[in-house]
């Protein structure tokens, strides 16, 4: 399938990093997001804050997709939540 090996044309975003690296990305606030990604989250209203967890969906070592969870307010992710 030629699409599986196509280069990414997506700007730096959590979903891209998770798909490329196969590791989760946890962002505890908008400030945390903007420190890592230059593009503001599109679904976040101006003046709002939040938190995000982007998780790889895998089969063996292959990443099949990415699940992104968003939270309406900033939050820390505990060790248990990250496990």
Coordinates of C-alpha atoms in Angstrom, one line a residue:
X1 CA 0.0 0.0 0.0
X2 CA 1.7 3.2 -1.1
X3 CA -0.1 5.3 1.5
X4 CA 1.5 3.5 4.4
X5 CA 4.9 4.8 3.4
X6 CA 3.9 8.3 2.3
X7 CA 5.7 11.1 4.1
X8 CA 3.8 13.1 6.7
X9 CA 2.5 16.4 5.6
X10 CA 0.8 17.1 8.9
X11 CA 2.2 20.0 11.0
X12 CA 3.8 19.1 14.4
X13 CA 0.9 17.8 16.5
X14 CA 0.6 15.2 19.3
X15 CA -1.2 12.7 17.0
X16 CA 1.8 12.8 14.6
X17 CA 4.4 12.3 17.3
X18 CA 2.4 9.4 18.7
X19 CA 2.0 7.8 15.3
X20 CA 5.7 8.3 14.5
X21 CA 7.2 7.2 17.9
X22 CA 4.6 4.8 19.2
X23 CA 4.7 6.4 22.7
X24 CA 1.9 8.4 24.4
X25 CA 2.0 12.2 24.7
X26 CA 0.6 13.9 27.8
X27 CA 0.0 17.7 27.8
X28 CA -1.2 19.1 31.1
X29 CA -2.3 22.6 29.9
X30 CA -2.4 24.9 26.9
X31 CA 1.0 26.3 28.0
X32 CA 2.4 22.8 27.9
X33 CA 0.9 22.3 24.4
X34 CA 2.3 25.6 23.1
X35 CA 5.8 24.9 24.5
X36 CA 5.9 21.7 22.4
X37 CA 3.7 22.4 19.4
X38 CA 3.5 25.8 17.6
X39 CA -0.1 25.2 16.3
X40 CA -2.9 26.0 18.8
X41 CA -5.5 23.2 19.3
X42 CA -8.2 24.0 16.7
X43 CA -11.2 22.8 18.9
X44 CA -10.1 25.0 21.9
X45 CA -12.0 28.3 22.1
X46 CA -10.0 31.4 22.5
X47 CA -9.2 32.1 26.2
X48 CA -9.9 28.5 27.2
X49 CA -7.4 26.0 28.7
X50 CA -7.4 22.2 28.9
X51 CA -5.3 19.0 28.9
X52 CA -4.7 16.3 26.4
X53 CA -3.6 12.6 26.3
X54 CA -2.7 11.1 22.9
X55 CA -2.3 7.4 23.1
X56 CA -1.1 4.9 20.5
X57 CA -3.4 2.1 19.4
X58 CA -1.1 -0.8 18.7
X59 CA -0.9 -4.4 17.5
X60 CA 2.4 -5.8 18.5
X61 CA 5.0 -3.1 17.5
X62 CA 2.7 -1.6 14.8
X63 CA 0.8 1.6 15.5
X64 CA -2.7 1.2 14.0
X65 CA -4.0 4.6 15.1
X66 CA -4.0 7.2 17.8
X67 CA -6.7 7.9 20.4
X68 CA -6.7 11.5 21.7
X69 CA -8.6 12.4 24.9
X70 CA -9.2 16.1 25.7
X71 CA -10.1 17.5 29.1
X72 CA -11.9 20.9 29.7
X73 CA -9.4 22.1 32.3
X74 CA -5.7 21.7 33.0
X75 CA -4.7 18.6 34.9
X76 CA -1.8 16.5 35.8
X77 CA -1.8 12.8 34.7
X78 CA -0.9 10.4 37.6
X79 CA 1.5 7.5 37.2
X80 CA -1.5 5.2 37.3
X81 CA -3.2 7.1 34.5
X82 CA -0.1 7.0 32.4
X83 CA 0.3 3.2 32.9

